[in-house]
Coordinates of C-alpha atoms in Angstrom, one line a residue:
X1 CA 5.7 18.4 9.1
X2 CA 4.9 19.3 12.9
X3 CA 4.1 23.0 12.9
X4 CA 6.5 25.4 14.8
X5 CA 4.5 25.0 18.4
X6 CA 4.0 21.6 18.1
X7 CA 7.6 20.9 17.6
X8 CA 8.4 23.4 20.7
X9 CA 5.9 21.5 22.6
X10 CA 7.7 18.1 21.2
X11 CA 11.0 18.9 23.1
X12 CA 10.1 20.5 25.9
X13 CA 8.7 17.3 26.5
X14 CA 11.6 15.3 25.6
X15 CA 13.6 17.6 27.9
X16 CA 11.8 17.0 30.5
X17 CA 11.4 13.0 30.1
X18 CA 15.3 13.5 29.9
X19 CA 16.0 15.4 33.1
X20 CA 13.7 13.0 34.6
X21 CA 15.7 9.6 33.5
X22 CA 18.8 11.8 34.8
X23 CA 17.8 12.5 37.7
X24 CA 16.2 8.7 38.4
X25 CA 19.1 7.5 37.1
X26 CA 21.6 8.8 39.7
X27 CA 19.7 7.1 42.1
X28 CA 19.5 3.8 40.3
X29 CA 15.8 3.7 40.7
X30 CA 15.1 4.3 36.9
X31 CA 15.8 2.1 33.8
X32 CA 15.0 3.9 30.3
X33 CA 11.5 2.8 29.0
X34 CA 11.6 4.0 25.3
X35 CA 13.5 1.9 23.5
X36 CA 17.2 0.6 24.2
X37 CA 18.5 0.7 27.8
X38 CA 22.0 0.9 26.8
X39 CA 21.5 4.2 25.8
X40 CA 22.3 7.4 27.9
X41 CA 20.1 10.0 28.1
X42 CA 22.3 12.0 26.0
X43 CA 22.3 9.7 23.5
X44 CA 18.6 9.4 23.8
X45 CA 18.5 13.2 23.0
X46 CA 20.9 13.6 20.2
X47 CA 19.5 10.2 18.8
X48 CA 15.9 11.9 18.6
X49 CA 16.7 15.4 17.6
X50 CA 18.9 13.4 14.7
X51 CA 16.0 11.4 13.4
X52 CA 13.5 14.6 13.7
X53 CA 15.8 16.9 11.9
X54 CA 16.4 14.1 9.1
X55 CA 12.8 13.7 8.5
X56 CA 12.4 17.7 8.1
X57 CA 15.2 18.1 6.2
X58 CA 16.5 14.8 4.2
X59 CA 19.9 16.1 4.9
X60 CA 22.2 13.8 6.2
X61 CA 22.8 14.5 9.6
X62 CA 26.4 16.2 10.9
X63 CA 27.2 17.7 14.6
X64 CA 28.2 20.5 13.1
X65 CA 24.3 21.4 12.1
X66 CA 23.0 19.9 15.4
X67 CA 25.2 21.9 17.5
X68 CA 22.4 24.6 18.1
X69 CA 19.3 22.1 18.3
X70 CA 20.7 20.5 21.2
X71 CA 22.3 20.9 24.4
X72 CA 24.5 24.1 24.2
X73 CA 27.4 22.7 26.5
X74 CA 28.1 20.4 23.9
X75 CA 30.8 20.9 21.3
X76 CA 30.8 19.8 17.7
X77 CA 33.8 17.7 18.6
X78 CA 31.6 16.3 21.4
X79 CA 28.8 16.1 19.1
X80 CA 31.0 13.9 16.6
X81 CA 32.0 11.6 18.9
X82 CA 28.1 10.7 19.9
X83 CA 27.1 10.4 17.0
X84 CA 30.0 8.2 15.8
X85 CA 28.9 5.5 18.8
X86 CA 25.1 6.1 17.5
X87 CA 27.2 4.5 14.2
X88 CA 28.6 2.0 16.0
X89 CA 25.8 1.0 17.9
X90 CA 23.7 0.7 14.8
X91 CA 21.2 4.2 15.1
X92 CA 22.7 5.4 12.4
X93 CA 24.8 5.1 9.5
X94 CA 27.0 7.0 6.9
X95 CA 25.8 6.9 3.3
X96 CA 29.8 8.2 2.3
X97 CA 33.2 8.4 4.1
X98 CA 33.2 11.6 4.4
X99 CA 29.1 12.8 4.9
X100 CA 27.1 12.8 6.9
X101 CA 24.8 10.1 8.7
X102 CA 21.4 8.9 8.0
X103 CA 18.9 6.8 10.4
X104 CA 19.0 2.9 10.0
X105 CA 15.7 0.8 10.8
X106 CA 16.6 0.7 14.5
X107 CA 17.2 4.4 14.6
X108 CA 13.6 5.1 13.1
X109 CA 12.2 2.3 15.7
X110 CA 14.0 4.0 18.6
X111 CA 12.4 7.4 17.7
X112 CA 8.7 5.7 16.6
X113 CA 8.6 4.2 20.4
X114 CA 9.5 7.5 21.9
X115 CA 7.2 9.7 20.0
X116 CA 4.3 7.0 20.9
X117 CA 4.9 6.3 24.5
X118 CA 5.8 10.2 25.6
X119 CA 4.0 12.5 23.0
X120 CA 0.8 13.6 22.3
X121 CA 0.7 15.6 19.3
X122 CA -2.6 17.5 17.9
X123 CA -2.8 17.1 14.1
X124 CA -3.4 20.6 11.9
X125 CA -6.2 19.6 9.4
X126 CA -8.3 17.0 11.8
X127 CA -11.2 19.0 10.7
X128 CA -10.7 17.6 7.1
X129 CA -11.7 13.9 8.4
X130 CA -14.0 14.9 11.2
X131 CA -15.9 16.2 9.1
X132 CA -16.5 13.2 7.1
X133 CA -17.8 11.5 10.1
X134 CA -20.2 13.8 10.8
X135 CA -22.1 12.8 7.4
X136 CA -24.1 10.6 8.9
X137 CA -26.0 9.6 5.5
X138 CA -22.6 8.1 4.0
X139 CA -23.1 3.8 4.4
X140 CA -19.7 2.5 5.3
X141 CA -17.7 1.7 2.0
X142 CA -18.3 5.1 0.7
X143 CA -17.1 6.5 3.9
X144 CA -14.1 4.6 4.4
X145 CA -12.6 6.0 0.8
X146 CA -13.9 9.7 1.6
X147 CA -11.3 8.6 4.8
X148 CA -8.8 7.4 2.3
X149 CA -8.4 10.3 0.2
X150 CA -9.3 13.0 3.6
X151 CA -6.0 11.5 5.1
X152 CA -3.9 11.2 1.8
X153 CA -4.3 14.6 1.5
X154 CA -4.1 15.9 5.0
X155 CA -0.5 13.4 5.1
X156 CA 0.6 13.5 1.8
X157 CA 1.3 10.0 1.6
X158 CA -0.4 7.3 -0.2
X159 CA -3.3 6.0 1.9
X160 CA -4.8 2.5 1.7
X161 CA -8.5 1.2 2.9
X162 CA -9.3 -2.6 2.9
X163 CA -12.7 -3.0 4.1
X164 CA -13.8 -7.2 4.6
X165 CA -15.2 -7.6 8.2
X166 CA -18.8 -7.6 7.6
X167 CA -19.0 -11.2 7.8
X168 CA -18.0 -11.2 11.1
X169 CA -20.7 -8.5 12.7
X170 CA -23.8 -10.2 14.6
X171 CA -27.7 -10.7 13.6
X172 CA -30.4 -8.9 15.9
X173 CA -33.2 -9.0 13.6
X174 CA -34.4 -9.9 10.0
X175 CA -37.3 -7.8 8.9
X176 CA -39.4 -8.0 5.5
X177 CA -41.1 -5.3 4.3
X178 CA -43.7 -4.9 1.8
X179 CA -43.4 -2.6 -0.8
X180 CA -44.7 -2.1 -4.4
X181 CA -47.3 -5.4 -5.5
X182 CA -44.3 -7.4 -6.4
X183 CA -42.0 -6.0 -4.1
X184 CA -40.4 -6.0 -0.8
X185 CA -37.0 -4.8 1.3
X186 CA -35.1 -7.7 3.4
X187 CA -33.1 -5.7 6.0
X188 CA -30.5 -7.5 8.4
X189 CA -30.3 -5.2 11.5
X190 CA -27.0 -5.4 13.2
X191 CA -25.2 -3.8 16.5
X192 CA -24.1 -1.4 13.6
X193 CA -26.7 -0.6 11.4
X194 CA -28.4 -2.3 8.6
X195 CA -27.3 -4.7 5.5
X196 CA -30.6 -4.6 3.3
X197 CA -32.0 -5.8 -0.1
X198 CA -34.4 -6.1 -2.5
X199 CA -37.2 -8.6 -3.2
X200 CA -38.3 -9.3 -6.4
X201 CA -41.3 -11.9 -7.4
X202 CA -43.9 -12.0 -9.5
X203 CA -46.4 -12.7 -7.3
X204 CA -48.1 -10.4 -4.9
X205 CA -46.3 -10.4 -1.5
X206 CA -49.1 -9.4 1.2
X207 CA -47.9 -7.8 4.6
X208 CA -49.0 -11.2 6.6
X209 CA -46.3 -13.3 4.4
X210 CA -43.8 -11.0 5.4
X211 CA -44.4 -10.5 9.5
X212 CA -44.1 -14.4 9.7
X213 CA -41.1 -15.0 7.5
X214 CA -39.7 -12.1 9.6
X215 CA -40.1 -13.9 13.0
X216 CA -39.1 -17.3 11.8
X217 CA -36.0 -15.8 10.3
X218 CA -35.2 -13.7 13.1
X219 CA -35.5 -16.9 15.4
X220 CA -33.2 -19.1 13.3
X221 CA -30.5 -16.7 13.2
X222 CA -30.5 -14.0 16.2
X223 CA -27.1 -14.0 17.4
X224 CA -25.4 -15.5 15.1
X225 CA -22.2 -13.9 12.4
X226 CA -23.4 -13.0 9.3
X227 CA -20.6 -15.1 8.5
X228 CA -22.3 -18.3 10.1
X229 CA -25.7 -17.6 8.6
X230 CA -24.5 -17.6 5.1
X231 CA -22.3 -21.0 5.4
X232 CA -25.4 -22.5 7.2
X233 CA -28.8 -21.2 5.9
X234 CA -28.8 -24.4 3.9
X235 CA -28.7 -26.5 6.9
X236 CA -31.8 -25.5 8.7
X237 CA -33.9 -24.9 5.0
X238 CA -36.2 -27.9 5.4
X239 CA -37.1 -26.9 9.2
X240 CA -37.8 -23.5 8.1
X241 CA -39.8 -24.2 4.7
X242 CA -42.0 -26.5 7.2
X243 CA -42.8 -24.1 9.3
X244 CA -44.2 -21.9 7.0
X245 CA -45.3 -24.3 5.0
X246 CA -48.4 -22.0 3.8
X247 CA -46.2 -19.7 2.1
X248 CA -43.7 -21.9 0.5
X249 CA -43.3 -20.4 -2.7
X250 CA -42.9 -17.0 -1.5
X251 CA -40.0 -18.2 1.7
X252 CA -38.1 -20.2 -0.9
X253 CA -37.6 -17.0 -2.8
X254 CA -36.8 -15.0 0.4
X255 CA -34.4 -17.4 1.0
X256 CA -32.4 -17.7 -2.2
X257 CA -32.6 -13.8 -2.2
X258 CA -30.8 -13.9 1.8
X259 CA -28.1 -16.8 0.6
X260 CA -27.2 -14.6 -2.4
X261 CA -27.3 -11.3 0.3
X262 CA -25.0 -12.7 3.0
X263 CA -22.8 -14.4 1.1
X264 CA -21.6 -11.2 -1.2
X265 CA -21.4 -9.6 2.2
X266 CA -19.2 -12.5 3.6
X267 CA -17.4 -12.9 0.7
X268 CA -16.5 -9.2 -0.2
X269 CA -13.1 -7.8 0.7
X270 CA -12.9 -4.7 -1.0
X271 CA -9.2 -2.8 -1.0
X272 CA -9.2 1.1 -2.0
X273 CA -5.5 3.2 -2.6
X274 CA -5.3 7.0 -2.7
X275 CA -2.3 9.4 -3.9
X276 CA 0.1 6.7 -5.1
X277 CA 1.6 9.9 -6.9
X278 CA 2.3 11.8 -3.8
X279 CA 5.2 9.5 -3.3
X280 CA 6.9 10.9 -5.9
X281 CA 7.5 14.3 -3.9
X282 CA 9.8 12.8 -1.9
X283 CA 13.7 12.4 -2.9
X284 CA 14.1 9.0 -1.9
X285 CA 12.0 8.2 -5.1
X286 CA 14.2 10.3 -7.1
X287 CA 15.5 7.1 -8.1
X288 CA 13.0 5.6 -10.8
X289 CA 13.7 2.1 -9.6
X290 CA 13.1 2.8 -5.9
X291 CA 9.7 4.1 -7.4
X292 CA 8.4 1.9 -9.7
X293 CA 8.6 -0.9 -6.7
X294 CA 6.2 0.9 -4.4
X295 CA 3.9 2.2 -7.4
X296 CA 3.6 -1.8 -8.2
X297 CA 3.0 -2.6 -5.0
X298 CA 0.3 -0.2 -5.0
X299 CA -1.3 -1.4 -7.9
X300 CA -1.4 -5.0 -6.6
X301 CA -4.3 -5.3 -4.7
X302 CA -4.0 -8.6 -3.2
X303 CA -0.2 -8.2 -2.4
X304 CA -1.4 -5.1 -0.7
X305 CA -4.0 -6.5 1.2
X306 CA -1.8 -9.4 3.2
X307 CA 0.1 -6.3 3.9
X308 CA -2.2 -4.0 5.5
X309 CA -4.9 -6.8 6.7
X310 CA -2.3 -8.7 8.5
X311 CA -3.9 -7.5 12.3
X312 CA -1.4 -10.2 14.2
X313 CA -0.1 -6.8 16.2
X314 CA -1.7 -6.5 19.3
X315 CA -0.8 -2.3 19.3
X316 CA -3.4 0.1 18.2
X317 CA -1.3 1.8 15.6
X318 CA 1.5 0.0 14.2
X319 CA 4.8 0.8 12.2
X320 CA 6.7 -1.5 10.3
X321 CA 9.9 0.2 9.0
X322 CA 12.1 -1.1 6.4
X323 CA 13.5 -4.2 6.9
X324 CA 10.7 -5.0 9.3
X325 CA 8.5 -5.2 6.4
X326 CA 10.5 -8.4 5.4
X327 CA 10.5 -7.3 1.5
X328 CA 13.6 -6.1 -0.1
X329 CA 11.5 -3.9 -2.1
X330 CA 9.8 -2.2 0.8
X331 CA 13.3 -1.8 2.5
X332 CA 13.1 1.7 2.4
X333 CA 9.6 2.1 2.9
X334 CA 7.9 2.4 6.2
X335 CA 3.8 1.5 6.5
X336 CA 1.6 2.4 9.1
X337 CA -1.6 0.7 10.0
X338 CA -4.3 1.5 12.0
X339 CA -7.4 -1.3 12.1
X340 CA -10.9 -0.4 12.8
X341 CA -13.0 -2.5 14.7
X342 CA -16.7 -2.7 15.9
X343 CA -17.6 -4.6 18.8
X344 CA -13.8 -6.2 18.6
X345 CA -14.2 -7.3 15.2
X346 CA -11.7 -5.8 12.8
X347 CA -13.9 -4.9 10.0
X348 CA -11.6 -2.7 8.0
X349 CA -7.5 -1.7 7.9
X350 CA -6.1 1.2 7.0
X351 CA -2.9 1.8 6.3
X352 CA -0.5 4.9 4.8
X353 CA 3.1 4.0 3.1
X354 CA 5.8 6.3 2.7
X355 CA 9.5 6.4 3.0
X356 CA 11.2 5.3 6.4
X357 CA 11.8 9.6 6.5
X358 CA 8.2 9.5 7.0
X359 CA 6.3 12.2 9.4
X360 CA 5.5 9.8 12.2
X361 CA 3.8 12.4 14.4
X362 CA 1.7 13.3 11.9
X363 CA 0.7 10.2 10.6
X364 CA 0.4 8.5 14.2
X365 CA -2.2 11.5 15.3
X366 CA -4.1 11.2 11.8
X367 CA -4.4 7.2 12.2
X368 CA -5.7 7.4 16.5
X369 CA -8.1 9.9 15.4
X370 CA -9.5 7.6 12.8
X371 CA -9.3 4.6 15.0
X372 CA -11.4 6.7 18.1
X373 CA -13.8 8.5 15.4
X374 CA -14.6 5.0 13.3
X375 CA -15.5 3.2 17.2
X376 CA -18.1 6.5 17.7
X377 CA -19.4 5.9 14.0
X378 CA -22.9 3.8 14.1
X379 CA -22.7 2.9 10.5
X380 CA -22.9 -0.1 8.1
X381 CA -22.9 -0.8 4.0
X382 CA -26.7 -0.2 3.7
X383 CA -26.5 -1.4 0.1
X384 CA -24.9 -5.1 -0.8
X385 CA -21.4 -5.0 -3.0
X386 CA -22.2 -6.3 -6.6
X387 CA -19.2 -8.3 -6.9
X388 CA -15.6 -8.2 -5.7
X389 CA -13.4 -6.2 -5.0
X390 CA -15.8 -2.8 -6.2

């Protein structure tokens, strides 16, 4: 949860985008921005501090425990009566006649839009996943599931990586290099880094065979998606084989070895999970049915990848709470998604799931500060995936 100054600094900041509505509002100049306009901005504030004190505490929430977390010229019976038309409006709901109230999907929404369009909240433990950035000889798989399990256990909450993109990132160069007498490395530069592999022949490959399969190569494809160049290498063969006619044998073999190289990178779409166990802290998996849903969801990789590759959000971080998620079986699940692109490609999702009582500030700060620190990275798979899904 948000330590003890950052939840200070939390609502002073509320306070103030409070007073400010007021104060607008008695001039009819301002309309609210955060969420529902129908709401006053006391209701804004006892709305919020509700939600935050639910998702620290997973008590159901009563006026007579709010009564010192908010405004102190209001009354319990005051208190009551708010939260009651919270009820009625559809913010919040009673689990029992006589309890207390718990959010409902809206009531999470309301406080997710808030939190993201007034706070700005510093995550304890960013060091934890910086520093896995900074390790600059990590290709881009391997860092992506360091990620995973750096923000599963700076979160607690299951994490989720599907990495897929590659296919998508653009050619600058194709070089051949000789190596051993019957060897030599085929490396695809890219705005990103490098997508290599090896050649294998049992004939000697000289340097001369390689410069001039490098240039022809490189003119053929510069600019195109790896993508493109692996659905149409095929198309151009007899153009290419022609003009390097001399060295038949040996291009032939290059080329088979590029088809097979692009199209595992075009193909793969790799999905990694992390802490699936961790959901099992939380008392709304108390309930061994409630549990064994999300644990099979998490063990289904391809139902999990629609889920987190789904990118048709235009937001930089999204949340999809409960019945948002469109699956009675998530309905009391919220999952937050964060997708990683280079040069506007989305190359790789990641997602974290968790009960709609989820720590939103903390997982909203811990998901920007992947998305800024993946768009500084200058990294790519610098060795080809050996089948799917690994």
């Amino acid at each position: 949860m948000l330590s003890t100054q950052g939840k200070r600094v939390l609502t002073l900041q509320m306070r103030r985008l409070l007073k400010s509505h007021n104060d607008k509002s008695r001039n009819n100049k301002y309309r609210c921005n955060m969420s529902d306009q129908d709401l006053s901005p006391r209701k804004q504030q006892i709305l919020y501090q509700a939600v935050e004190d639910y998702i620290e505490s997973a008590s159901p929430i009563t006026s007579g425990a709010m009564v010192s977390k908010t405004d102190s010229q209001l009354s319990s019976a005051t208190l009551r009566n708010e939260l009651s038309a919270l009820e009625q409006m559809g913010y919040l709901k009673q689990l029992h006649t006589s309890g207390g109230r718990v959010p409902t999907t809206k009531g999470y929404r309301y406080f997710v839009n808030a939190l993201q369009n007034n706070c700005n909240i510093d995550l304890e433990g960013l060091g934890k996943i910086k520093s896995v950035f900074e390790r600059r000889t990590m290709n881009l798989s391997e860092l992506l599931k360091v990620v995973a399990d750096k923000i599963s256990e700076v979160t607690d909450y299951p994490t989720v990586i599907s990495f897929g993109g590659v296919d998508r990132l653009e050619i600058l160069n194709i070089k051949i290099i000789p190596l051993m007498t019957c060897q030599a490395l085929m490396l695809i530069q890219t705005p990103h880094g490098l997508l290599n592999n090896t050649l294998e022949t049992e004939q000697v490959i000289d340097e001369q065979s390689c410069i001039d399969a490098s240039k022809v190569l490189t003119n053929k494809f510069k600019g195109m998606k790896i993508g493109s160049m692996a659905e149409n290498i095929r198309t151009g063969h007899a153009e290419i084989l022609q003009e390097l006619n001399e060295y038949a044998v040996f291009f032939e073999m290059v080329l088979n070895s590029l088809v097979d190289l692009t199209k595992r990178y075009a193909q793969t779409s790799s999905i990694y999970s992390k802490g699936a166990t961790k959901l099992l802290k939380n008392p709304e998996y108390d309930n061994v049915e409630k549990a064994r849903d999300v644990l099979e969801l998490l063990e289904d990789k391809e139902k999990l990848k629609d889920i987190i590759d789904d990118d048709s959000a235009s937001a930089e971080i999204e949340f999809k709470i409960g019945d948002e998620l469109c699956n009675e079986k998530l309905c009391d699940c919220t999952i937050a998604k964060a997708h990683c692109k280079v040069n506007g490609e989305n190359i790789a999702s990641v997602g974290i799931i968790g009960p709609k009582r989820m720590d939103y500030a903390k997982i909203s700060s811990a998901l920007k500060f992947i998305v800024d620190e993946f768009n500084k990275a200058d990294l790519i798979d610098s060795s080809p995936p050996t089948e799917k899904g690994k």
